[in-house]
mmCIF file of C-alpha atoms in Angstrom:
data_model
loop_
_atom_site.group_PDB
_atom_site.id
_atom_site.type_symbol
_atom_site.label_atom_id
_atom_site.label_comp_id
_atom_site.label_asym_id
_atom_site.label_seq_id
_atom_site.Cartn_x
_atom_site.Cartn_y
_atom_site.Cartn_z
ATOM 1 C CA MET A 176 0.000 0.000 0.000
ATOM 2 C CA SER A 177 1.620 3.249 -1.173
ATOM 3 C CA LEU A 178 0.821 6.942 -0.960
ATOM 4 C CA LEU A 179 2.110 9.231 -3.713
ATOM 5 C CA ILE A 180 2.811 12.853 -2.782
ATOM 6 C CA CYS A 181 3.052 15.053 -5.863
ATOM 7 C CA VAL A 182 3.853 18.718 -6.378
ATOM 8 C CA ALA A 183 4.441 20.858 -9.454
ATOM 9 C CA THR A 184 7.927 22.179 -8.665
ATOM 10 C CA GLY A 185 11.039 21.447 -6.652
ATOM 11 C CA PRO A 186 10.596 24.482 -4.387
ATOM 12 C CA GLU A 187 7.105 23.237 -3.495
ATOM 13 C CA LEU A 188 8.473 19.795 -2.622
ATOM 14 C CA ALA A 189 11.212 21.417 -0.547
ATOM 15 C CA GLY A 190 8.587 23.500 1.246
ATOM 16 C CA LEU A 191 6.337 20.510 1.875
ATOM 17 C CA LEU A 192 9.189 18.267 3.088
ATOM 18 C CA PRO A 193 11.870 20.616 4.498
ATOM 19 C CA ASP A 194 14.212 17.748 5.418
ATOM 20 C CA PHE A 195 13.906 15.985 2.078
ATOM 21 C CA ALA A 196 16.604 15.823 -0.599
ATOM 22 C CA PRO A 197 16.426 13.575 -3.660
ATOM 23 C CA PRO A 198 19.389 11.264 -4.216
ATOM 24 C CA LEU A 199 21.044 13.481 -6.799
ATOM 25 C CA GLU A 200 24.623 13.171 -7.934
ATOM 26 C CA THR A 201 24.938 16.929 -7.515
ATOM 27 C CA GLY A 202 24.316 16.480 -3.792
ATOM 28 C CA ALA A 203 21.594 19.125 -3.640
ATOM 29 C CA LYS A 204 20.309 19.443 -0.098
ATOM 30 C CA SER A 205 17.106 20.905 1.188
ATOM 31 C CA GLY A 206 17.184 23.811 3.572
ATOM 32 C CA GLY A 207 15.512 24.269 6.915
ATOM 33 C CA SER A 208 11.895 25.219 7.333
ATOM 34 C CA ASP A 209 12.854 28.891 7.755
ATOM 35 C CA THR A 210 13.944 29.166 4.121
ATOM 36 C CA PRO A 211 11.519 29.666 1.213
ATOM 37 C CA ALA A 212 13.050 26.841 -0.835
ATOM 38 C CA ALA A 213 16.012 24.521 -0.752
ATOM 39 C CA PRO A 214 19.163 25.572 -2.596
ATOM 40 C CA GLY A 215 19.007 23.822 -5.948
ATOM 41 C CA ALA A 216 15.403 22.684 -5.491
ATOM 42 C CA ALA A 217 14.343 24.441 -8.673
ATOM 43 C CA SER A 218 16.621 22.072 -10.611
ATOM 44 C CA TRP A 219 15.329 18.836 -9.072
ATOM 45 C CA PRO A 220 14.222 16.584 -11.962
ATOM 46 C CA GLU A 221 10.592 15.961 -12.821
ATOM 47 C CA MET A 222 8.769 12.643 -13.256
ATOM 48 C CA GLN A 223 11.035 10.764 -10.842
ATOM 49 C CA LEU A 224 9.874 8.636 -7.901
ATOM 50 C CA TRP A 225 11.637 9.111 -4.570
ATOM 51 C CA PRO A 226 10.915 7.601 -1.131
ATOM 52 C CA ALA A 227 9.705 9.890 1.645
ATOM 53 C CA ARG A 228 9.337 8.891 5.288
ATOM 54 C CA LEU A 229 5.949 9.291 7.000
ATOM 55 C CA LYS A 230 4.739 8.432 10.508
ATOM 56 C CA THR A 231 3.349 5.110 9.363
ATOM 57 C CA GLY A 232 6.102 4.197 6.917
ATOM 58 C CA ASN A 233 7.415 5.174 3.533
ATOM 59 C CA ALA A 234 5.601 7.069 0.829
ATOM 60 C CA LEU A 235 6.654 8.058 -2.672
ATOM 61 C CA CYS A 236 6.973 11.614 -3.936
ATOM 62 C CA CYS A 237 7.425 13.243 -7.322
ATOM 63 C CA ILE A 238 7.589 16.562 -9.138
ATOM 64 C CA THR A 239 5.178 16.816 -12.063
ATOM 65 C CA GLY A 240 6.252 20.037 -13.728
ATOM 66 C CA VAL A 241 4.075 23.118 -14.176
ATOM 67 C CA GLY A 242 0.769 23.095 -16.032
ATOM 68 C CA PRO A 243 -1.947 20.564 -16.845
ATOM 69 C CA ILE A 244 -0.099 18.820 -19.686
ATOM 70 C CA ASN A 245 3.029 18.217 -17.611
ATOM 71 C CA ALA A 246 0.897 17.059 -14.688
ATOM 72 C CA ALA A 247 -1.071 14.571 -16.794
ATOM 73 C CA LEU A 248 2.080 13.176 -18.399
ATOM 74 C CA ALA A 249 3.846 12.877 -15.062
ATOM 75 C CA LEU A 250 0.983 11.087 -13.316
ATOM 76 C CA GLY A 251 0.588 8.617 -16.150
ATOM 77 C CA HIS A 252 4.296 7.884 -16.027
ATOM 78 C CA VAL A 253 4.799 7.583 -12.273
ATOM 79 C CA LEU A 254 1.615 5.600 -11.633
ATOM 80 C CA SER A 255 2.673 3.070 -14.288
ATOM 81 C CA ARG A 256 6.229 2.993 -12.985
ATOM 82 C CA ALA A 257 5.133 2.430 -9.393
ATOM 83 C CA GLN A 258 2.908 -0.432 -10.530
ATOM 84 C CA ALA A 259 5.740 -2.010 -12.530
ATOM 85 C CA GLU A 260 8.147 -1.713 -9.582
ATOM 86 C CA GLY A 261 5.786 -3.504 -7.201
ATOM 87 C CA THR A 262 4.675 -0.435 -5.226
ATOM 88 C CA PRO A 263 1.257 0.361 -6.745
ATOM 89 C CA ILE A 264 -0.234 3.672 -5.675
ATOM 90 C CA ASN A 265 -3.357 3.466 -3.508
ATOM 91 C CA ALA A 266 -3.877 7.204 -2.916
ATOM 92 C CA VAL A 267 -2.408 10.501 -4.096
ATOM 93 C CA LEU A 268 -1.837 13.716 -2.148
ATOM 94 C CA ASN A 269 -1.462 16.654 -4.516
ATOM 95 C CA ALA A 270 -0.074 19.715 -2.701
ATOM 96 C CA GLY A 271 1.186 23.108 -3.783
ATOM 97 C CA LEU A 272 0.407 26.791 -4.174
ATOM 98 C CA ALA A 273 -2.712 28.443 -5.572
ATOM 99 C CA GLY A 274 -4.181 31.861 -6.078
ATOM 100 C CA ALA A 275 -7.375 32.863 -4.275
ATOM 101 C CA PHE A 276 -10.113 34.919 -5.882
ATOM 102 C CA ASP A 277 -11.034 36.445 -2.495
ATOM 103 C CA LEU A 278 -8.251 36.962 0.042
ATOM 104 C CA GLU A 279 -10.754 37.784 2.783
ATOM 105 C CA ALA A 280 -12.336 34.354 2.447
ATOM 106 C CA ASN A 281 -9.027 32.546 1.871
ATOM 107 C CA PRO A 282 -6.159 34.689 3.175
ATOM 108 C CA LEU A 283 -2.555 34.481 2.111
ATOM 109 C CA LEU A 284 -0.760 31.443 3.570
ATOM 110 C CA SER A 285 -4.033 29.732 4.534
ATOM 111 C CA HIS A 286 -4.517 26.066 3.628
ATOM 112 C CA CYS A 287 -7.388 24.827 1.496
ATOM 113 C CA LEU A 288 -8.743 21.335 0.916
ATOM 114 C CA VAL A 289 -10.027 21.165 -2.661
ATOM 115 C CA ARG A 290 -13.311 19.264 -2.907
ATOM 116 C CA GLU A 291 -14.026 19.998 -6.574
ATOM 117 C CA GLU A 292 -11.701 20.609 -9.517
ATOM 118 C CA ILE A 293 -12.872 22.366 -12.676
ATOM 119 C CA TRP A 294 -11.234 22.647 -16.081
ATOM 120 C CA PRO A 295 -12.878 25.742 -17.594
ATOM 121 C CA GLU A 296 -11.218 25.255 -20.987
ATOM 122 C CA TYR A 297 -12.998 22.055 -22.102
ATOM 123 C CA GLY A 298 -16.155 22.236 -24.174
ATOM 124 C CA LEU A 299 -17.728 24.366 -26.896
ATOM 125 C CA HIS A 300 -16.382 27.918 -27.141
ATOM 126 C CA ASP A 301 -18.892 30.413 -28.564
ATOM 127 C CA GLY A 302 -16.409 33.266 -28.748
ATOM 128 C CA GLN A 303 -17.045 34.456 -25.221
ATOM 129 C CA SER A 304 -17.233 31.438 -22.964
ATOM 130 C CA VAL A 305 -16.838 27.665 -22.868
ATOM 131 C CA THR A 306 -19.781 25.340 -22.198
ATOM 132 C CA ALA A 307 -18.790 21.764 -21.455
ATOM 133 C CA GLY A 308 -22.309 20.356 -21.727
ATOM 134 C CA ALA A 309 -22.790 21.739 -25.247
ATOM 135 C CA PHE A 310 -19.877 19.698 -26.579
ATOM 136 C CA GLY A 311 -20.762 16.257 -27.888
ATOM 137 C CA PHE A 312 -17.753 14.461 -26.444
ATOM 138 C CA PRO A 313 -17.218 13.946 -22.718
ATOM 139 C CA GLN A 314 -13.640 13.452 -21.638
ATOM 140 C CA TRP A 315 -14.457 10.077 -20.134
ATOM 141 C CA GLN A 316 -17.431 7.847 -19.454
ATOM 142 C CA PRO A 317 -16.729 5.742 -16.355
ATOM 143 C CA PRO A 318 -18.211 2.239 -16.234
ATOM 144 C CA GLN A 319 -20.611 3.585 -13.612
ATOM 145 C CA GLY A 320 -21.811 7.098 -12.923
ATOM 146 C CA GLU A 321 -21.962 10.297 -14.924
ATOM 147 C CA ALA A 322 -19.625 11.220 -17.740
ATOM 148 C CA VAL A 323 -16.683 13.439 -16.839
ATOM 149 C CA ARG A 324 -16.687 16.719 -18.721
ATOM 150 C CA ASP A 325 -15.177 19.710 -16.937
ATOM 151 C CA ARG A 326 -15.618 18.811 -13.242
ATOM 152 C CA LEU A 327 -14.340 16.240 -10.775
ATOM 153 C CA THR A 328 -15.342 15.729 -7.149
ATOM 154 C CA LEU A 329 -12.391 15.060 -4.845
ATOM 155 C CA PRO A 330 -12.428 13.103 -1.572
ATOM 156 C CA GLY A 331 -11.661 14.554 1.828
ATOM 157 C CA VAL A 332 -8.893 13.708 4.265
ATOM 158 C CA GLU A 333 -10.606 10.391 5.047
ATOM 159 C CA ALA A 334 -9.014 9.015 1.866
ATOM 160 C CA LEU A 335 -5.652 9.289 3.649
ATOM 161 C CA ALA A 336 -6.831 7.303 6.695
ATOM 162 C CA PRO A 337 -5.018 4.096 5.617
ATOM 163 C CA PHE A 338 -1.782 6.075 5.956
ATOM 164 C CA GLY A 339 -2.711 7.645 9.309
ATOM 165 C CA GLY A 340 -4.143 10.766 7.734
ATOM 166 C CA LYS A 341 -6.551 12.892 9.748
ATOM 167 C CA CYS A 342 -6.841 16.549 10.697
ATOM 168 C CA ALA A 343 -8.742 18.954 12.914
ATOM 169 C CA ASP A 344 -11.974 20.344 11.504
ATOM 170 C CA ASP A 345 -10.579 23.871 11.343
ATOM 171 C CA ALA A 346 -7.166 22.981 9.899
ATOM 172 C CA LEU A 347 -8.265 23.172 6.265
ATOM 173 C CA THR A 348 -10.929 25.197 4.459
ATOM 174 C CA ASN A 349 -13.047 23.312 1.925
ATOM 175 C CA CYS A 350 -12.736 24.984 -1.478
ATOM 176 C CA ARG A 351 -13.586 24.696 -5.141
ATOM 177 C CA SER A 352 -10.638 25.180 -7.496
ATOM 178 C CA LEU A 353 -10.223 25.548 -11.219
ATOM 179 C CA THR A 354 -7.220 24.559 -13.300
ATOM 180 C CA VAL A 355 -5.874 26.769 -16.074
ATOM 181 C CA ALA A 356 -3.001 26.567 -18.537
ATOM 182 C CA GLY A 357 -2.585 30.342 -18.459
ATOM 183 C CA VAL A 358 -2.547 32.228 -15.158
ATOM 184 C CA SER A 359 -5.250 34.902 -15.002
ATOM 185 C CA ALA A 360 -3.556 38.299 -15.214
ATOM 186 C CA SER A 361 -6.509 40.640 -15.744
ATOM 187 C CA PHE A 362 -9.438 41.763 -13.627
ATOM 188 C CA ALA A 363 -11.835 40.822 -16.439
ATOM 189 C CA ARG A 364 -10.548 37.264 -16.678
ATOM 190 C CA ALA A 365 -10.528 36.748 -12.908
ATOM 191 C CA THR A 366 -14.023 38.206 -12.528
ATOM 192 C CA ASP A 367 -15.408 36.076 -15.364
ATOM 193 C CA LEU A 368 -13.957 32.818 -14.044
ATOM 194 C CA ARG A 369 -15.061 33.428 -10.486
ATOM 195 C CA GLY A 370 -18.571 34.433 -11.531
ATOM 196 C CA ARG A 371 -19.016 31.627 -14.041
ATOM 197 C CA TYR A 372 -17.661 28.765 -11.925
ATOM 198 C CA LYS A 373 -18.045 30.029 -8.322
ATOM 199 C CA ALA A 374 -14.439 29.007 -7.754
ATOM 200 C CA ASP A 375 -12.375 29.872 -4.696
ATOM 201 C CA LEU A 376 -8.927 29.064 -6.089
ATOM 202 C CA GLU A 377 -6.989 28.979 -9.343
ATOM 203 C CA ASN A 378 -4.154 26.510 -9.959
ATOM 204 C CA MET A 379 -2.371 24.924 -12.922
ATOM 205 C CA GLU A 380 -2.259 21.171 -12.233
ATOM 206 C CA GLY A 381 -5.129 20.070 -9.989
ATOM 207 C CA PHE A 382 -7.656 18.865 -12.558
ATOM 208 C CA ALA A 383 -5.011 16.951 -14.525
ATOM 209 C CA VAL A 384 -3.741 15.134 -11.437
ATOM 210 C CA ALA A 385 -7.260 14.354 -10.225
ATOM 211 C CA TYR A 386 -8.315 13.168 -13.681
ATOM 212 C CA ALA A 387 -5.343 10.825 -14.024
ATOM 213 C CA CYS A 388 -6.180 9.375 -10.607
ATOM 214 C CA ALA A 389 -9.877 9.023 -11.455
ATOM 215 C CA ARG A 390 -9.059 7.069 -14.602
ATOM 216 C CA GLN A 391 -7.082 4.623 -12.427
ATOM 217 C CA GLY A 392 -9.631 4.462 -9.609
ATOM 218 C CA ILE A 393 -7.217 6.106 -7.162
ATOM 219 C CA PRO A 394 -8.464 8.685 -4.621
ATOM 220 C CA CYS A 395 -6.781 12.069 -4.967
ATOM 221 C CA VAL A 396 -6.635 14.513 -2.055
ATOM 222 C CA GLU A 397 -5.612 18.071 -2.954
ATOM 223 C CA VAL A 398 -4.327 20.680 -0.500
ATOM 224 C CA ARG A 399 -3.280 24.196 -1.513
ATOM 225 C CA SER A 400 -1.431 27.006 0.254
ATOM 226 C CA VAL A 401 -2.674 30.432 -0.857
ATOM 227 C CA SER A 402 0.176 32.414 -2.405
ATOM 228 C CA ASN A 403 -1.542 35.295 -4.192
ATOM 229 C CA LYS A 404 -4.716 36.975 -5.317
ATOM 230 C CA VAL A 405 -5.978 35.829 -8.715
ATOM 231 C CA GLY A 406 -5.575 38.512 -11.360
ATOM 232 C CA PRO A 407 -3.584 41.732 -10.990
ATOM 233 C CA ARG A 408 -2.400 42.106 -7.407
ATOM 234 C CA ALA A 409 -0.676 44.659 -5.249
ATOM 235 C CA ARG A 410 2.522 43.862 -3.372
ATOM 236 C CA GLU A 411 0.578 43.022 -0.220
ATOM 237 C CA GLU A 412 -1.691 40.642 -2.157
ATOM 238 C CA LYS A 413 1.012 38.056 -2.834
ATOM 239 C CA ASP A 414 3.556 36.155 -0.758
ATOM 240 C CA PHE A 415 5.100 33.294 -2.691
ATOM 241 C CA PRO A 416 8.055 32.714 -0.316
ATOM 242 C CA GLY A 417 5.696 32.677 2.662
ATOM 243 C CA ALA A 418 3.314 30.266 0.932
ATOM 244 C CA LEU A 419 6.209 27.904 0.182
ATOM 245 C CA ARG A 420 7.233 27.997 3.844
ATOM 246 C CA SER A 421 3.654 27.389 4.948
ATOM 247 C CA LEU A 422 3.588 24.130 2.990
ATOM 248 C CA ALA A 423 5.704 22.708 5.813
ATOM 249 C CA GLN A 424 2.546 22.794 7.969
ATOM 250 C CA VAL A 425 0.480 20.624 5.609
ATOM 251 C CA LEU A 426 1.777 17.126 6.346
ATOM 252 C CA PRO A 427 1.812 17.679 10.141
ATOM 253 C CA ALA A 428 -1.747 19.034 9.909
ATOM 254 C CA LEU A 429 -2.719 15.833 8.099
ATOM 255 C CA ASN A 430 -0.974 13.705 10.780
ATOM 256 C CA LEU A 431 1.322 12.230 8.130
ATOM 257 C CA ILE A 432 4.605 13.401 9.685
#
């Protein structure tokens, strides 16, 4: 029974696991929890599987790369590799940074448990917006249940219970997130997405990771640290180094380390 912990970038993995360092020939080492990212973490390779120690035993971790295409490719690769190496994945924890549409509801450095992922770019585009239901082809029709178009429901922390996972009721805020290939950089774009999808967060990998897991029947838990306001933001509306540091609180909050 194996848990896969995946992140988009090396600095996010270094923030999540401050004492972790992959077995690189370069000897890159991770820094302490008081640093925003480990020296050299940005150069840690993607799509590799490394062991990580949890309270209840070993897990596996990987870096997917940024964006939905990288994330989908990485999950397909590492899930197949883990299966071939005799350590099939039974659950996935996807962690990393995200922007919040409303910093009053989800302040900088707060932690969010994503319960629904949306891909707002799949469907029929009429020149102004995309409608998934108007497109004749769903992404996937599971053997049972509704077809998957642009939305996926994600499990809660209970999916991590076989690995000792649990957390206090107030440790994480339940959120809805949407996944984009291009970060929203205008007020118009941010306002349209939030109004159309009632989303709380914007990220770049969540739907792809969750979709890859769904196709394999693997539960995917997603936790995000808020790093910025979605759209144009003032200096006080972003804190990427602080959000990376705050990732160090995620696994303890989940009782995994």
